């Protein structure tokens, strides 16, 4: 029944009907409190309490391409009043120009990215829910399912119904039609159909009946889009993959691909004035394209001279080898002249460095570089430095002269200077500055000092300037930024860029500008930079992507010859293995995982995934998103709560996502939670003190009492683990000069050293008779434990298996209570097989 003009719904006065939607009638109304016009959708029944809570969560979305939800009433929704034309109405006039399809597609994907980041899945994305306004695209009905059938829609339920079939069949993903769990990739399938329809003027899947339509979506491949550029067709085809694992894994990926495709057909770009080097480079591209399995050579070449073109092609891994591209272990490095690429590859389960000349047919393994990370070149291009096995090492490109230069804890980048010294970051521990060491070996000398007053924790990712005396580096901590330093004056420090990740420096032309290259989210960008004044000018320009965003090592590399090489996002798969490392199965969908933690009852796994905290049901494989921007999670003994770090504080939440978050008391230092006491009454955590070291503390939960120190050493203490009987404490300290594992009584007493050559992240078997830890060389190690009156007796540590080729040194595994199975983070094989992308003449993109 239509509401008459002048009718009031709370503070809203109905002005006129607009139309009917899937939830009922839609009206133009006036908010009498804020004196603005709004749109109101009125349903025929009252909303549930849970629906209202979820709608309130959706109302927190604030994005220019999403219609804002203002308010929720007993049976109505109050939304932004959007003036314009629906995309479905616009498409009745015919297909869109490809530039409009690209532009609208980017805006839709951008809005979807914002919603997915909040854990909200639309489930009914279609042209009828997309409005074209004067200012661009607006996505309507975001996250709200239909309550009644309208037109070509089916009867559905509210978004509170788990596993309900929600949406419009013509735009549903195969898993959605099967009633399976929806996730962001479900929306990406629908986005692919929308993109197809914008370009072709019709949907890719059709049928004479609903059954035929569903069968077409489930089995048939989408037909080709007439006259569509190959990049656009590729983007759409991957959106429409039947298996969610084969689609783009995020809406951000789709946005960046559309952005790149749009830039590829933009105005012509200017040449670089380096004809001599360009001759070998373009020749090398031609040879490489024929010789080493290039997937595609040039991306959407324009009508321009060869020097004006920006070329893109794909570089496949060597036969029987995968690119090792996982969070924390990406390794790509172009030689200073741009002729040779060093990368991490894995063959027969073993990772090592490979060298590939871009004008040669074959890549060559560098023996002795097992489990390497973060390679970097000598200035003459004859040698490569890298980190492996807890050491800084170097090797000549011909495989000779392998040297160990110095021990390190958890390296974060290095640079090799023309004066024969290497500047490096030895650790991500607090109060760690940069060090330098002769490239031939010798004593490491500290170069920079952490500024605790500026809330810095450590320095990383050094880049040497061309004068050989100054360098750039990143300050880690609350005030992360890029600074410049000098070998000549240890106190000199100048700000270059606030809030950035690591950067690379390129100077493609002797008479041209310098550039800083870094990743802004998943996009690689570059900006003109003056090394004399240290000032940036102009705006950052996109060069390529997407790349992974969680790794502390760059997934890209640039050279002065105008080459850019990058790898796609680095996904991992949670995998079960036995005590020998034999795979037993996988858990959940792949993603950028970190810190898996198995609940004490064995039924669930909590982990960091794509920047959020997720809980995975072990039996059903269903994933729930619990919180955002989190550190490593820790389970309560009853498997009902989780603690994790966020913004330097310890946060406690219910594991099912209900209730409110609680904060552990803080004395002002940065906190990292480690363990819950077996009685569930207290948490163990490490806190950064005023003296610049981490100390273990214990704090009661939900009862009076202040946090207190647990140990009284003068060294860093991290990674605490408590035995199930509450008697014994395992932890890590750097008292010996490197991280080692120790055991002692929880309330104090003599301690016993467990590891002897480096160890991290100890975990107890439930019966307290075995302790596991990560060795410095990446192996999972076991030691049998025999508790005594005041200390434990330990067997000699035994290596169980090599952990998968992900960066070790913290929270990369967990063990079942009986210690017979382990959950590890393994490289996701389909991503490991994907080629690298090579961009030739990338500086031309900055001159559009």
Tab-separated table of C-alpha atoms in Angstrom, residues 88 90 144 303-304 402 566 621:
chain	number	residue	atom	x	y	z
A	88	UNK	CA	20.308	-0.937	-16.859
A	90	UNK	CA	21.244	3.348	-20.036
A	144	UNK	CA	21.054	-5.549	1.408
A	303	UNK	CA	50.261	3.883	-33.381
A	304	UNK	CA	53.603	5.454	-32.401
A	402	UNK	CA	80.162	-17.580	-1.928
A	566	UNK	CA	56.994	-7.083	-10.931
A	621	UNK	CA	36.079	-24.810	5.817
